[in-house]
XYZ file of C-alpha atoms in Angstrom:
319
model
C 0.000 0.000 0.000
C 1.214 3.533 -0.794
C 2.282 5.327 2.359
C 0.199 8.381 1.449
C -2.944 6.247 1.205
C -2.143 4.610 4.547
C -1.642 8.075 6.047
C -5.111 9.275 4.945
C -6.794 6.119 6.258
C -4.930 6.331 9.577
C -5.880 9.973 10.152
C -9.454 9.570 8.935
C -10.003 7.098 11.758
C -8.078 9.139 14.327
C -10.158 12.246 13.653
C -13.439 10.323 13.798
C -12.428 8.805 17.135
C -11.283 12.218 18.414
C -14.654 13.784 17.576
C -16.397 11.039 19.549
C -14.056 11.442 22.520
C -14.630 15.208 22.558
C -18.399 14.661 22.457
C -18.170 12.184 25.340
C -16.228 14.601 27.555
C -18.466 17.552 26.763
C -21.622 15.526 27.344
C -20.486 14.375 30.785
C -19.465 17.896 31.800
C -22.780 19.248 30.530
C -24.793 16.660 32.471
C -22.647 17.154 35.597
C -23.193 20.916 35.407
C -26.921 20.300 35.915
C -26.222 18.800 39.366
C -26.044 21.003 42.461
C -22.419 22.080 42.884
C -20.361 25.142 43.691
C -19.163 27.497 40.976
C -15.547 26.559 41.782
C -16.189 22.840 41.269
C -18.006 23.526 38.000
C -15.112 25.715 36.863
C -12.616 22.914 37.486
C -14.724 20.528 35.420
C -14.891 22.773 32.356
C -11.249 23.745 32.696
C -10.371 20.043 32.788
C -11.787 19.546 29.280
C -9.413 22.184 27.942
C -6.502 20.708 29.896
C -7.150 17.209 28.524
C -6.766 18.550 24.978
C -3.935 20.934 25.948
C -6.027 23.841 24.677
C -6.288 26.067 27.759
C -3.845 28.745 26.481
C -5.555 28.860 23.051
C -8.960 29.134 24.683
C -7.909 31.900 27.101
C -6.400 33.915 24.260
C -9.799 33.936 22.541
C -12.339 33.934 25.370
C -10.557 34.820 28.603
C -12.516 33.382 31.530
C -13.660 29.759 31.423
C -17.451 29.558 31.065
C -19.610 26.556 30.048
C -21.072 28.289 26.992
C -17.692 29.464 25.705
C -16.006 26.097 26.268
C -18.746 24.250 24.383
C -18.652 26.799 21.569
C -14.862 26.441 21.339
C -14.878 22.618 21.480
C -17.851 22.102 19.148
C -18.039 24.839 16.519
C -14.692 26.662 16.352
C -13.145 25.859 12.929
C -9.755 27.174 14.076
C -9.585 24.739 17.008
C -8.042 21.537 15.564
C -9.697 19.429 18.288
C -13.221 20.831 17.916
C -15.923 18.455 16.689
C -16.358 20.516 13.513
C -12.616 20.439 12.742
C -12.292 16.706 13.467
C -15.246 15.649 11.322
C -14.155 17.962 8.510
C -10.634 16.500 8.601
C -12.021 12.946 8.700
C -14.154 13.642 5.638
C -11.269 15.282 3.743
C -8.981 12.327 4.431
C -11.730 9.942 3.307
C -12.247 11.942 0.101
C -8.526 11.753 -0.694
C -8.676 7.934 -0.711
C -12.230 7.533 -1.995
C -11.195 4.665 -4.272
C -9.773 2.639 -1.393
C -12.957 2.799 0.677
C -16.175 0.880 0.139
C -19.161 2.950 -0.947
C -20.742 2.503 2.480
C -17.684 3.804 4.362
C -17.361 6.880 2.123
C -21.075 7.673 2.251
C -21.077 7.380 6.049
C -18.209 9.879 6.380
C -19.682 12.242 3.801
C -23.203 12.090 5.255
C -21.845 12.773 8.748
C -20.183 15.967 7.530
C -23.239 17.147 5.575
C -25.628 16.427 8.425
C -23.338 18.098 10.966
C -23.513 21.331 8.989
C -27.302 21.061 8.744
C -27.664 20.468 12.502
C -25.464 23.445 13.354
C -27.295 25.718 10.895
C -30.632 24.761 12.425
C -29.402 25.365 15.985
C -29.751 21.738 17.117
C -26.670 22.011 19.317
C -27.972 25.044 21.202
C -31.469 23.543 21.635
C -30.298 20.225 23.082
C -26.534 19.765 23.602
C -27.037 16.266 25.055
C -28.880 15.022 21.956
C -26.237 16.581 19.711
C -23.394 14.817 21.557
C -25.269 11.511 21.328
C -25.574 12.057 17.573
C -21.792 12.547 17.264
C -21.174 9.348 19.227
C -23.686 7.429 17.114
C -22.049 8.570 13.853
C -18.662 7.407 15.158
C -20.133 4.035 16.143
C -21.725 3.782 12.706
C -18.436 4.615 10.995
C -16.570 1.877 12.883
C -19.321 -0.663 12.285
C -19.531 0.033 8.559
C -15.739 -0.133 8.295
C -15.465 -3.533 9.968
C -18.571 -4.826 8.228
C -17.718 -3.857 4.631
C -13.950 -3.339 4.224
C -11.693 -6.103 2.959
C -9.502 -7.409 5.777
C -6.274 -6.050 4.334
C -3.803 -3.266 5.074
C -6.374 -0.514 4.520
C -8.522 -1.833 7.365
C -5.483 -2.428 9.591
C -4.286 1.174 9.262
C -7.774 2.464 10.013
C -7.978 0.319 13.144
C -4.490 1.425 14.128
C -5.539 5.071 13.979
C -8.703 4.441 15.985
C -7.059 2.658 18.894
C -3.941 4.819 19.090
C -6.216 7.847 19.404
C -8.397 6.073 21.967
C -5.443 5.107 24.176
C -4.159 8.687 24.093
C -7.543 10.158 24.999
C -8.335 7.691 27.781
C -4.926 8.341 29.365
C -5.510 12.111 29.238
C -8.985 11.727 30.738
C -7.779 9.574 33.636
C -4.766 11.807 34.277
C -6.683 15.094 34.398
C -9.692 13.808 36.353
C -7.660 11.846 38.897
C -4.839 14.356 39.292
C -7.345 16.993 40.434
C -8.522 14.728 43.273
C -5.458 12.564 43.928
C -4.938 13.902 47.438
C -8.485 12.815 48.350
C -8.160 9.210 47.151
C -7.890 7.588 50.519
C -8.979 10.340 52.856
C -11.960 10.202 55.209
C -14.838 11.983 53.507
C -18.105 13.230 54.930
C -21.405 11.773 53.750
C -21.951 14.810 51.508
C -18.449 14.480 50.031
C -19.020 10.777 49.397
C -22.241 11.589 47.578
C -20.489 14.155 45.394
C -17.654 11.670 44.787
C -20.171 9.114 43.570
C -21.454 11.535 40.926
C -17.892 12.524 39.995
C -16.642 8.961 39.463
C -19.933 7.949 37.826
C -19.470 10.787 35.343
C -15.938 9.631 34.514
C -17.192 6.086 33.956
C -20.096 7.265 31.810
C -17.706 9.306 29.644
C -16.153 6.021 28.479
C -19.386 3.957 28.581
C -18.009 2.185 31.639
C -20.673 2.653 34.326
C -22.589 -0.567 33.668
C -19.328 -2.423 33.070
C -18.009 -1.291 36.462
C -21.154 -2.566 38.188
C -20.879 -5.906 36.415
C -17.159 -6.400 37.118
C -16.868 -5.113 40.708
C -20.442 -5.308 42.099
C -19.469 -2.723 44.712
C -19.566 0.992 45.449
C -17.500 3.092 43.082
C -13.931 3.436 44.351
C -11.273 5.600 42.673
C -8.615 2.868 42.578
C -11.034 0.471 40.885
C -12.070 3.113 38.364
C -8.380 3.573 37.548
C -7.877 -0.179 37.248
C -10.884 -0.549 34.945
C -9.855 2.296 32.632
C -6.183 1.351 32.525
C -5.507 -2.344 33.125
C -8.651 -4.326 32.247
C -8.222 -5.953 28.821
C -11.962 -6.682 28.640
C -12.979 -3.005 29.011
C -13.311 -1.756 25.382
C -12.004 1.772 25.972
C -9.259 0.919 28.492
C -5.563 1.550 27.854
C -4.873 -2.207 27.884
C -7.624 -3.039 25.368
C -6.569 -0.186 23.093
C -2.916 -1.227 23.128
C -3.900 -4.843 22.419
C -5.499 -3.605 19.195
C -2.549 -1.360 18.345
C -0.092 -4.258 18.705
C -2.302 -6.671 16.744
C -2.744 -4.295 13.815
C 0.903 -3.221 13.848
C 1.898 -6.865 13.569
C -0.405 -7.259 10.560
C 1.092 -4.308 8.644
C 4.709 -5.133 9.549
C 6.482 -7.090 6.846
C 8.063 -9.626 9.166
C 5.941 -9.131 12.278
C 8.943 -7.566 14.015
C 10.744 -4.219 13.977
C 11.456 -1.424 16.454
C 7.991 0.153 16.212
C 6.281 -3.123 17.071
C 8.768 -3.721 19.892
C 7.966 -0.348 21.446
C 4.233 -1.019 21.191
C 4.703 -4.466 22.727
C 6.644 -3.096 25.695
C 3.972 -0.471 26.297
C 1.280 -3.138 26.187
C 3.289 -5.418 28.514
C 3.439 -2.694 31.196
C -0.366 -2.637 31.190
C -0.777 -6.394 30.885
C 1.392 -7.155 33.902
C 0.856 -3.937 35.875
C -0.940 -3.780 39.233
C -3.014 -0.777 40.181
C -1.779 -0.716 43.791
C 1.836 -0.478 42.585
C 0.959 2.247 40.080
C -0.854 4.291 42.753
C 2.018 3.802 45.185
C 4.583 5.128 42.720
C 2.305 7.880 41.374
C -0.583 7.687 38.930
C 0.213 11.059 37.350
C 3.834 10.074 36.695
C 2.758 6.752 35.169
C 0.214 8.377 32.843
C 2.539 11.218 31.848
C 5.132 8.648 30.832
C 2.466 6.594 29.046
C 1.369 9.630 27.001
C 4.970 10.413 26.073
C 5.447 6.820 24.920
C 2.176 6.810 22.943
C 3.191 10.045 21.197
C 6.597 8.537 20.482
C 4.886 5.430 19.101
C 2.698 7.574 16.849
C 5.817 9.288 15.514
C 7.466 5.913 14.858
C 4.384 4.670 12.995
C 4.430 7.810 10.845
C 8.127 7.445 10.017
C 7.937 3.722 9.276
C 4.603 3.425 7.469
C 3.053 6.804 6.687
C 3.973 10.053 5.002
C 6.918 11.699 6.823
C 6.231 15.081 8.401
C 6.614 17.837 5.834
C 6.264 15.502 2.863
């Protein structure tokens, strides 16, 4: 496969996944903002969304103070924000158009229809009328895109590069989510909380789980009250949790092996080592040595892995 074609397929999937992840985070923050809470707590929540995407300086340069309306406007409709839903879905569609001949008709039409319908919804004010319904629509279109891809594409390198993009993006986003949400409350992990604090904690951790469709999964796996260390374990180390770091890296390694000529190489070795740290890691050891440090290192290694994939398989930067 031509590296330029692989590059478009890889980034088409990454941008689609990024749009879904942004919608998930915004939806949880929007729903949480409807609960009784102090202005300071609400401010931390909205600021966290910008921190996850490393967009706080860009946002402040445009809007100044962090407000719910401005954050949602910036993360949904701003065409100059590369991580906004509009920018991600536009980029996904443009990458799909560049390799139209490689995609099945169903995959192309799904990407194209998503972009056309997004513009219609925004023109008609659907986002302002019901943000929750709009975010659910973005998630549904991402689910549809993945389903159509797996259901209609030939199982060859084109599909493998698309899957690679999806799960590399997912691992990066889940790590950022866990890092930002947990780092803000790390000092309270094992403290003695009042009944009111415990109630607020329940909504906080429930919101984090819902942002990755993990609330029902948590109940099924642990059958217990929601505890921070178990939330961390579920989102990082459980291979059977679809959006966990471990599950995502399993997919990255599997698809890397399929596109590697000999099933070896430095890029695959780096991915394998990253996966092994999750496969054999223990949450109590990670918490003891520092969750923030572990996730910061993980993000650095994922970014390094993305760079290696680009250099080995895709179009080099500046090409």
